[in-house]
Coordinates of C-alpha atoms in Angstrom, one line a residue:
X774 CA 14.9 8.6 11.9
X775 CA 15.9 11.6 9.8
X776 CA 16.2 11.3 6.0
X777 CA 18.5 13.2 3.6
X778 CA 17.0 15.9 1.5
X779 CA 15.5 14.0 -1.5
X780 CA 12.3 13.3 -3.4
X781 CA 10.3 10.6 -5.1
X782 CA 7.1 9.6 -6.9
X783 CA 3.9 8.0 -5.6
X784 CA 2.7 5.3 -8.1
X785 CA 1.1 2.0 -7.4
X786 CA 2.5 -0.8 -9.6
X787 CA -1.1 -1.8 -10.8
X788 CA -1.2 1.6 -12.6
X789 CA 1.8 0.8 -14.8
X790 CA 1.3 -0.1 -18.5
X791 CA 1.2 -3.8 -19.3
X792 CA -0.3 -6.3 -21.6
X793 CA -2.4 -8.2 -19.0
X794 CA -4.9 -5.6 -18.1
X795 CA -3.1 -4.5 -15.0
X796 CA 0.4 -3.1 -14.2
X797 CA 2.9 -5.8 -13.0
X798 CA 6.6 -6.5 -12.3
X799 CA 7.4 -6.8 -16.0
X800 CA 9.3 -4.5 -18.4
X801 CA 7.3 -1.4 -17.6
X802 CA 8.2 -1.5 -13.9
X803 CA 11.9 -1.5 -14.9
X804 CA 11.2 1.3 -17.4
X805 CA 9.6 3.3 -14.6
X806 CA 12.7 2.8 -12.4
X807 CA 14.8 4.2 -15.3
X808 CA 12.4 7.1 -15.6
X809 CA 12.8 7.9 -11.8
X810 CA 16.6 7.8 -12.3
X811 CA 16.5 10.2 -15.2
X812 CA 14.3 12.5 -13.2
X813 CA 16.7 12.6 -10.3
X814 CA 14.4 10.9 -7.9
X815 CA 15.4 8.8 -4.9
X816 CA 12.1 7.0 -4.0
X817 CA 9.3 5.0 -5.5
X818 CA 6.4 5.0 -3.1
X819 CA 3.5 2.7 -3.6
X820 CA 0.3 1.5 -1.9
X821 CA 0.1 -1.9 0.0
X822 CA 1.2 -4.8 -2.4
X823 CA -0.9 -7.5 -0.7
X824 CA -3.7 -9.5 -2.2
X825 CA -6.7 -7.1 -2.8
X826 CA -9.9 -7.4 -0.9
X827 CA -13.4 -5.8 -0.8
X828 CA -13.8 -3.2 -3.5
X829 CA -10.4 -4.3 -5.0
X830 CA -8.8 -2.3 -2.2
X831 CA -5.1 -2.9 -1.3
X832 CA -6.1 -1.7 2.2
X833 CA -8.5 -4.6 2.7
X834 CA -6.1 -7.5 2.0
X835 CA -6.6 -11.1 2.8
X836 CA -3.1 -11.1 4.3
X837 CA -0.7 -8.7 6.0
X838 CA 2.2 -10.7 4.7
X839 CA 1.4 -12.1 1.2
X840 CA 1.9 -10.4 -2.2
X841 CA -0.8 -9.6 -4.8
X842 CA -0.5 -12.4 -7.4
X843 CA -2.0 -10.1 -10.1
X844 CA 1.3 -8.2 -10.0
X845 CA 3.2 -11.2 -11.3
X846 CA 4.7 -10.8 -14.8
X847 CA 3.3 -13.8 -16.7
X848 CA 6.1 -13.6 -19.3
X849 CA 8.5 -15.1 -16.8
X850 CA 6.2 -18.1 -16.4
X851 CA 6.6 -18.6 -20.2
X852 CA 10.4 -18.2 -19.9
X853 CA 10.4 -20.9 -17.2
X854 CA 8.4 -23.3 -19.4
X855 CA 5.5 -23.2 -17.0
X856 CA 3.1 -21.6 -19.6
X857 CA 3.1 -21.3 -23.4
X858 CA 3.0 -18.0 -25.1
X859 CA -0.5 -18.6 -26.3
X860 CA -1.6 -19.0 -22.7
X861 CA -0.9 -15.4 -21.7
X862 CA -2.6 -13.7 -24.6
X863 CA -5.5 -11.6 -23.2
X864 CA -8.3 -12.2 -25.6
X865 CA -10.8 -9.8 -24.1
X866 CA -10.5 -6.0 -24.7
X867 CA -9.1 -4.0 -21.8
X868 CA -8.6 -0.2 -21.5
X869 CA -5.0 1.0 -21.2
X870 CA -6.3 3.6 -18.7
X871 CA -8.5 1.5 -16.5
X872 CA -8.3 -1.9 -14.8
X873 CA -11.2 -4.2 -15.3
X874 CA -10.8 -6.3 -12.1
X875 CA -13.4 -8.9 -13.0
X876 CA -11.5 -9.7 -16.2
X877 CA -8.1 -9.5 -14.6
X878 CA -9.1 -11.7 -11.7
X879 CA -10.5 -14.5 -14.0
X880 CA -7.5 -14.3 -16.3
X881 CA -4.8 -14.3 -13.6
X882 CA -6.3 -17.1 -11.5
X883 CA -6.5 -19.4 -14.5
X884 CA -2.9 -18.7 -15.6
X885 CA -1.4 -19.1 -12.1
X886 CA -3.3 -22.3 -11.5
X887 CA -2.1 -23.8 -14.7
X888 CA 1.5 -22.6 -14.2
X889 CA 1.4 -23.9 -10.6
X890 CA 0.3 -27.4 -11.7
X891 CA 3.0 -27.5 -14.3
X892 CA 5.5 -26.4 -11.8
X893 CA 4.5 -29.1 -9.3
X894 CA 4.7 -31.9 -11.9
X895 CA 7.5 -30.8 -14.3
X896 CA 9.8 -28.2 -12.8
X897 CA 13.6 -28.6 -12.6
X898 CA 15.5 -29.3 -9.4
X899 CA 17.0 -25.8 -9.1
X900 CA 13.6 -24.1 -9.2
X901 CA 12.2 -26.7 -6.7
X902 CA 15.1 -26.0 -4.4
X903 CA 14.5 -22.3 -4.6
X904 CA 10.8 -22.8 -4.0
X905 CA 11.4 -25.0 -1.0
X906 CA 13.9 -22.6 0.5
X907 CA 11.3 -19.8 0.2
X908 CA 8.6 -21.9 1.8
X909 CA 10.8 -22.7 4.7
X910 CA 11.9 -19.1 5.2
X911 CA 8.4 -17.7 5.1
X912 CA 6.7 -20.5 7.0
X913 CA 5.5 -18.3 9.8
X914 CA 2.8 -16.8 7.5
X915 CA 2.9 -18.8 4.3
X916 CA 1.3 -22.1 5.5
X917 CA -1.7 -20.4 7.1
X918 CA -2.1 -18.0 4.1
X919 CA -2.1 -20.8 1.6
X920 CA -4.6 -22.8 3.5
X921 CA -6.8 -19.8 4.0
X922 CA -6.8 -19.0 0.3
X923 CA -7.5 -22.7 -0.6
X924 CA -10.5 -22.6 1.8
X925 CA -11.7 -19.3 0.3
X926 CA -11.6 -20.7 -3.2
X927 CA -13.5 -23.8 -1.9
X928 CA -16.1 -21.4 -0.4
X929 CA -16.3 -18.4 -2.8
X930 CA -17.9 -15.2 -1.7
X931 CA -18.4 -16.5 1.9
X932 CA -16.8 -15.0 4.9
X933 CA -14.7 -17.3 7.1
X934 CA -17.3 -17.0 9.9
X935 CA -19.7 -19.0 7.6
X936 CA -17.3 -21.9 7.3
X937 CA -17.8 -25.2 9.1
X938 CA -17.6 -24.5 12.8
X939 CA -14.6 -26.8 13.4
X940 CA -12.7 -25.1 10.6
X941 CA -13.8 -21.6 11.9
X942 CA -12.6 -22.4 15.3
X943 CA -9.3 -24.0 14.1
X944 CA -9.8 -27.5 15.4
X945 CA -6.4 -29.1 14.7
X946 CA -7.7 -32.5 13.6
X947 CA -10.1 -31.0 11.1
X948 CA -7.3 -28.5 9.9
X949 CA -4.9 -31.5 9.3
X950 CA -7.5 -33.3 7.3
X951 CA -8.2 -30.2 5.2
X952 CA -4.5 -29.7 4.5
X953 CA -4.4 -33.2 3.0
X954 CA -7.7 -32.7 1.0
X955 CA -6.6 -29.3 -0.4
X956 CA -2.9 -30.2 -0.7
X957 CA -2.6 -29.3 -4.4
X958 CA -4.4 -25.9 -4.1
X959 CA -2.3 -25.1 -1.1
X960 CA 0.9 -25.8 -3.1
X961 CA -0.4 -23.6 -5.9
X962 CA -0.9 -20.7 -3.5
X963 CA 2.6 -21.1 -2.2
X964 CA 3.9 -21.3 -5.8
X965 CA 2.2 -17.9 -6.6
X966 CA 3.8 -16.3 -3.5
X967 CA 7.2 -17.7 -4.4
X968 CA 7.0 -16.3 -8.0
X969 CA 5.8 -12.9 -6.6
X970 CA 8.7 -12.8 -4.1
X971 CA 11.2 -13.9 -6.8
X972 CA 10.1 -11.1 -9.2
X973 CA 9.8 -8.5 -6.4
X974 CA 13.3 -9.1 -5.1
X975 CA 14.7 -8.8 -8.6
X976 CA 12.9 -5.5 -9.2
X977 CA 13.9 -4.1 -5.8
X978 CA 17.6 -5.0 -6.5
X979 CA 17.4 -3.2 -9.8
X980 CA 15.8 -0.1 -8.3
X981 CA 18.4 0.0 -5.5
X982 CA 21.2 -0.4 -8.0
X983 CA 19.9 2.8 -9.7
X984 CA 19.8 4.6 -6.4
X985 CA 16.1 4.3 -6.0
X986 CA 14.7 3.2 -2.6
X987 CA 11.2 1.6 -2.3
X988 CA 8.7 3.0 0.1
X989 CA 6.0 0.6 1.1
X990 CA 2.7 1.1 2.9
X991 CA 1.6 -0.7 6.1
X992 CA -2.2 -0.3 6.8
X993 CA -2.6 -0.2 10.6
X994 CA -5.7 -2.5 10.4
X995 CA -6.3 -5.8 8.5
X996 CA -9.5 -7.0 6.8
X997 CA -11.9 -9.3 8.7
X998 CA -11.8 -11.9 6.0
X999 CA -8.1 -12.5 6.2
X1000 CA -5.7 -15.1 7.3
X1001 CA -4.5 -12.8 10.1
X1002 CA -7.9 -12.5 11.8
X1003 CA -8.9 -16.2 11.2
X1004 CA -5.7 -17.6 12.7
X1005 CA -5.3 -15.0 15.5
X1006 CA -8.9 -14.5 16.7
X1007 CA -7.8 -13.8 20.3
X1008 CA -5.9 -10.7 19.1
X1009 CA -9.1 -9.0 17.9
X1010 CA -12.4 -7.9 19.4
X1011 CA -14.7 -10.6 18.1
X1012 CA -17.9 -12.3 19.4
X1013 CA -18.2 -16.1 19.8
X1014 CA -19.2 -16.5 16.1
X1015 CA -16.0 -14.6 15.0
X1016 CA -17.8 -11.4 14.0
X1017 CA -16.3 -8.1 15.0
X1018 CA -18.0 -6.4 18.0
X1019 CA -16.4 -3.1 17.1
X1020 CA -14.8 -1.8 13.9
X1021 CA -12.3 0.7 12.8
X1022 CA -12.8 4.1 11.1
X1023 CA -12.5 7.8 11.6
X1024 CA -15.0 10.4 12.8
X1025 CA -16.4 13.1 10.4
X1026 CA -13.6 15.0 8.8
X1027 CA -12.4 16.7 5.6
X1028 CA -13.3 13.6 3.5
X1029 CA -16.7 12.7 4.8
X1030 CA -19.5 14.4 6.9
X1031 CA -20.5 11.0 8.4
X1032 CA -16.9 9.9 8.9
X1033 CA -15.4 6.8 7.5
X1034 CA -16.6 3.3 8.6
X1035 CA -13.7 1.1 7.4
X1036 CA -15.2 -2.0 9.0
X1037 CA -11.9 -3.6 10.0
X1038 CA -11.9 -5.5 13.3
X1039 CA -10.1 -3.7 16.1
X1040 CA -7.1 -5.1 17.9
X1041 CA -7.2 -6.3 21.5
X1042 CA -4.0 -4.5 22.4
X1043 CA -3.8 -6.0 25.8
X1044 CA -3.9 -9.5 24.3
X1045 CA -1.2 -8.5 21.8
X1046 CA 1.0 -7.1 24.5
X1047 CA 0.7 -10.3 26.5
X1048 CA 2.1 -12.1 23.5
X1049 CA 5.0 -9.6 23.3
X1050 CA 3.7 -8.1 20.1
X1051 CA 5.0 -11.1 18.2
X1052 CA 2.5 -10.9 15.3
X1053 CA 3.4 -7.2 14.8
X1054 CA 7.1 -8.0 15.0
X1055 CA 6.8 -10.6 12.3
X1056 CA 4.8 -8.2 10.2
X1057 CA 7.4 -5.4 10.4
X1058 CA 10.1 -8.0 9.7
X1059 CA 8.3 -9.2 6.5
X1060 CA 7.7 -5.7 5.2
X1061 CA 11.2 -4.5 5.8
X1062 CA 12.4 -7.6 3.8
X1063 CA 10.4 -6.1 0.9
X1064 CA 10.9 -2.4 1.3
X1065 CA 13.6 0.1 2.3
X1066 CA 11.2 2.5 4.1
X1067 CA 7.6 1.9 5.4
X1068 CA 4.8 4.5 5.6
X1069 CA 2.5 3.5 8.5
X1070 CA -1.0 4.3 7.5
X1071 CA -3.2 5.9 10.2
X1072 CA -0.3 6.4 12.6
X1073 CA -2.6 8.2 15.0
X1074 CA -4.4 4.9 15.8
X1075 CA -1.3 3.8 17.8
X1076 CA -2.0 6.8 20.2
X1077 CA -5.8 6.5 20.1
X1078 CA -8.3 5.1 17.6
X1079 CA -12.0 5.6 16.7
X1080 CA -14.0 2.6 17.9
X1081 CA -17.4 2.2 16.1
X1082 CA -20.0 -0.4 17.3
X1083 CA -20.2 -3.0 14.6
X1084 CA -24.0 -2.5 14.2
X1085 CA -23.6 1.1 13.2
X1086 CA -23.9 2.0 9.5
X1087 CA -21.6 5.0 9.6
X1088 CA -18.8 6.4 11.8
X1089 CA -20.7 9.1 13.6
X1090 CA -21.4 7.2 16.8
X1091 CA -18.0 6.1 18.0
X1092 CA -15.5 6.7 20.8
X1093 CA -11.8 7.3 21.1
X1094 CA -9.9 4.5 22.7
X1095 CA -6.3 4.4 23.8
X1096 CA -3.8 2.7 21.5
X1097 CA -0.6 0.9 22.6
X1098 CA 1.5 4.1 22.5
X1099 CA 5.3 4.4 22.8
X1100 CA 5.6 1.0 24.5
X1101 CA 4.7 -0.7 21.3
X1102 CA 7.4 1.1 19.2
X1103 CA 10.0 0.6 21.8
X1104 CA 9.3 -3.1 21.8
X1105 CA 9.6 -3.3 18.0
X1106 CA 12.8 -1.2 18.0
X1107 CA 14.4 -3.5 20.6
X1108 CA 13.9 -6.4 18.3
X1109 CA 14.5 -4.8 14.9
X1110 CA 16.5 -1.7 15.6
X1111 CA 15.8 1.9 14.6
X1112 CA 13.5 1.5 11.6
X1113 CA 13.1 4.0 8.7
X1114 CA 9.4 4.8 9.0
X1115 CA 7.1 7.6 7.8
X1116 CA 4.1 8.3 10.0
X1117 CA 0.8 9.1 8.2
X1118 CA -0.5 11.7 10.6
X1119 CA -3.3 13.2 8.7
X1120 CA -6.9 13.8 9.9
X1121 CA -7.8 14.7 13.5
X1122 CA -4.4 15.1 15.1
X1123 CA -4.0 16.0 18.8
X1124 CA -1.0 17.1 20.8
X1125 CA -0.8 13.6 22.1
X1126 CA -0.4 12.1 18.6
X1127 CA 2.3 14.7 17.8
X1128 CA 4.1 13.8 21.1
X1129 CA 4.1 10.1 20.2
X1130 CA 5.4 10.8 16.7
X1131 CA 8.1 13.0 18.2
X1132 CA 9.1 10.5 20.8
X1133 CA 9.6 7.8 18.1
X1134 CA 11.2 10.4 15.8
X1135 CA 9.2 9.6 12.7
X1136 CA 8.6 12.3 10.1
X1137 CA 5.0 13.2 9.6
X1138 CA 3.1 14.1 6.4
X1139 CA 2.1 17.4 4.9
X1140 CA -0.4 17.6 2.0
X1141 CA -0.4 20.8 -0.1
X1142 CA -4.0 20.3 -1.1
X1143 CA -5.0 20.9 2.5
X1144 CA -3.0 24.1 2.8
X1145 CA -5.2 26.8 1.3
X1146 CA -8.6 26.5 3.0
X1147 CA -7.7 28.7 5.9
X1148 CA -5.1 31.4 6.4
X1149 CA -1.3 31.9 7.0
X1150 CA -1.3 29.7 10.1
X1151 CA -2.4 26.6 8.3
X1152 CA 0.0 23.8 9.3
X1153 CA 0.1 22.5 5.7
X1154 CA 1.6 25.7 4.3
X1155 CA 5.3 25.3 3.6
X1156 CA 6.4 28.3 5.7
X1157 CA 5.1 26.4 8.7
X1158 CA 7.0 23.1 8.1
X1159 CA 9.8 21.6 10.1
X1160 CA 12.6 19.7 8.3
X1161 CA 11.6 16.3 9.6
X1162 CA 8.5 15.8 7.5
X1163 CA 7.4 14.5 4.1
X1164 CA 5.5 16.8 1.8
X1165 CA 3.0 15.6 -0.9
X1166 CA 1.0 17.5 -3.4
X1167 CA -1.7 14.9 -2.7
X1168 CA -2.1 11.3 -1.7
X1169 CA -4.0 8.3 -3.1
X1170 CA -7.1 9.5 -1.2
X1171 CA -7.0 13.0 -2.8
X1172 CA -8.1 14.1 -6.2
X1173 CA -5.3 14.9 -8.6
X1174 CA -3.9 18.5 -8.1
X1175 CA -5.6 19.6 -11.4
X1176 CA -8.8 18.0 -10.3
X1177 CA -8.6 19.6 -6.8
X1178 CA -8.0 23.0 -8.3
X1179 CA -10.9 22.8 -10.7
X1180 CA -13.2 21.9 -7.8
X1181 CA -11.7 24.1 -5.1
X1182 CA -13.5 27.1 -3.5
X1183 CA -12.7 30.6 -4.8
X1184 CA -10.9 31.3 -1.6
X1185 CA -8.6 28.3 -2.1
X1186 CA -8.0 29.1 -5.7
X1187 CA -7.2 32.7 -5.0
X1188 CA -4.9 31.8 -2.0
X1189 CA -2.9 29.2 -4.0
X1190 CA -2.5 31.6 -7.0
X1191 CA -1.2 34.4 -4.7
X1192 CA 1.0 32.1 -2.6
X1193 CA 2.6 30.5 -5.7
X1194 CA 2.6 33.8 -7.8
X1195 CA 0.9 32.0 -10.6
X1196 CA -2.2 32.3 -12.8
X1197 CA -3.0 28.6 -12.1
X1198 CA -2.6 27.5 -15.7
X1199 CA -0.2 24.7 -14.7
X1200 CA -1.3 24.4 -11.0
X1201 CA 0.2 20.9 -10.9
X1202 CA 3.7 22.2 -11.6
X1203 CA 3.2 25.1 -9.2
X1204 CA 2.5 22.7 -6.4
X1205 CA 5.3 20.4 -7.4
X1206 CA 7.7 23.4 -7.3
X1207 CA 6.2 24.4 -3.9
X1208 CA 6.9 20.9 -2.5
X1209 CA 10.4 20.8 -4.0
X1210 CA 11.6 24.1 -2.6
X1211 CA 10.1 23.5 0.8
X1212 CA 12.3 22.7 3.8
X1213 CA 10.7 19.2 4.1
X1214 CA 13.3 16.5 4.1
X1215 CA 11.4 14.5 1.5
X1216 CA 9.0 15.6 -1.3
X1217 CA 6.7 13.0 -2.9
X1218 CA 4.6 13.7 -6.0
X1219 CA 1.8 11.4 -7.3
X1220 CA 2.6 10.5 -10.9
X1221 CA -0.8 11.8 -12.0
X1222 CA 0.4 15.3 -11.0
X1223 CA 3.6 14.9 -13.1
X1224 CA 1.4 14.1 -16.0
X1225 CA -1.0 17.0 -15.3
X1226 CA -4.1 14.7 -15.3
X1227 CA -7.5 15.6 -14.0
X1228 CA -10.1 13.8 -11.8
X1229 CA -10.3 11.0 -14.4
X1230 CA -7.0 9.8 -13.0
X1231 CA -8.0 9.8 -9.3
X1232 CA -7.0 6.6 -7.5
X1233 CA -9.5 6.5 -4.6
X1234 CA -12.5 8.3 -3.2
X1235 CA -12.7 7.5 0.6
X1236 CA -16.0 6.0 1.9
X1237 CA -16.9 4.7 -1.6
X1238 CA -16.7 1.0 -2.6
X1239 CA -16.9 1.1 -6.4
X1240 CA -14.7 2.6 -9.1
X1241 CA -11.5 2.9 -7.1
X1242 CA -8.0 1.6 -7.6
X1243 CA -8.5 1.3 -11.3
X1244 CA -6.4 4.1 -12.9
X1245 CA -3.6 3.2 -15.3
X1246 CA -1.5 5.2 -17.8
X1247 CA 0.4 4.5 -21.0
X1248 CA 3.9 5.8 -21.7
X1249 CA 2.5 7.7 -24.7
X1250 CA 0.7 9.9 -22.3
X1251 CA 3.9 10.8 -20.5
X1252 CA 6.2 12.0 -23.2
X1253 CA 9.9 13.0 -22.7
X1254 CA 9.5 16.5 -21.1
X1255 CA 8.2 15.7 -17.5
X1256 CA 11.3 13.7 -16.5
X1257 CA 13.7 16.6 -17.5
X1258 CA 11.4 19.2 -16.0
X1259 CA 11.2 17.3 -12.7
X1260 CA 15.0 16.8 -12.7
X1261 CA 15.6 20.5 -13.1
X1262 CA 13.4 21.3 -10.1
X1263 CA 14.9 18.5 -8.0
X1264 CA 18.4 19.6 -8.7
X1265 CA 17.7 23.4 -8.3
X1266 CA 16.3 22.8 -4.8
X1267 CA 19.0 20.4 -3.7
X1268 CA 17.1 17.1 -3.7
X1269 CA 19.6 15.4 -6.1
X1270 CA 23.0 16.0 -7.5
X1271 CA 23.0 18.5 -10.3
X1272 CA 25.0 16.5 -12.9
X1273 CA 22.8 17.0 -16.0
X1274 CA 21.5 19.8 -18.1
X1275 CA 24.5 22.0 -17.0
X1276 CA 22.6 22.9 -13.8
X1277 CA 24.4 24.7 -11.0

């Protein structure tokens, strides 16, 4: 699917300002939508919004369907008389520029549990009816997720493969008994998802009313400790104990000399096909109820993927295995129609991967930070683009543009200065301009680059487990100039209507 010439900002909601130690769906998210509108933007792109997993990563979620409860605006729980104002005062010190996940996790779990209990015992009929309607509508994934979370809380820091064998192997009689035993906690988990969904749908409606579409992120793989693997063990390559026999990753590349061993269990695509891709169909259906456009992370894995033996400590010793290919996407399209999808096609890309992307007509990605290490034939240089692509200055896996430039080789620094006709003093705005005036249908800029921040604002360093996903900003850091400056570039290069500042 082709997109109109337009642009947007990459910013995960957790990075927004907020009084609870982490960005959420409160006032600051609406302010950000307003900022996007003033800046002439058409998209807000974010990372996966599911419950976080190992290393606080949104890419290692405990569910491919659920929402991250830490994004809930607790002020609404006060407005609904489910909490008191004193309940949501964060008494421990937190940084406005960094998330302390240990503090946030403890704080949020306590508040959601208290609000959930109050809801179950005291809530009004209108709210209960809305809650019941949500539970019925999302039953496909919600029942299993709520039970899985209740079991995880009962067995903290223990993988599901270490649970009681009957629970692990989904013996129905035992599962039914657990559903009775853990009934209250299960309902609290459903309550949290209902509140998340309620707030999200309101935010999405507001963004859409301002002409802003939301771009979500679908990781190709799921975490081993997740509802999805526990409840669908036959769809993954697992041994008799439920442990992965092979895991996902990528071979050595730009980001790592030993490759990236992600550790996710790999799909048994033959088993998935025999079930007519139903789990995937439901996953797409859920995500497109939340977002206007989806970016599929690691698109190349649908053509072929890197299979690593589970007993290997890194990704060097692996093999390429065939993915489901075009048959998979044709099957999804038959059920859901022509979907607005962006294909993340970075890394080791073969002609076969390009052929698959072209057959399904998804725009690929171009990253400007990759453009200056070679010569004029580098595929990431704008003069080599086709229209049907999305250009980024960098992604969540890259350093900020300023940080990249400060660490770049002299060849890269010289090349980018000459290419942009600049002295490099504002290299972030040089690359923003380069992305904006390119022929790419969509230009996406990480918010850190709009702010001109350095490596201290980096979101993630691939192949590392600590210190990632923590960056936040405050509105005082932004100031009034970047929105107008970005609007001018966006209007000058035809990515929005020039109806302000007497442009054009």
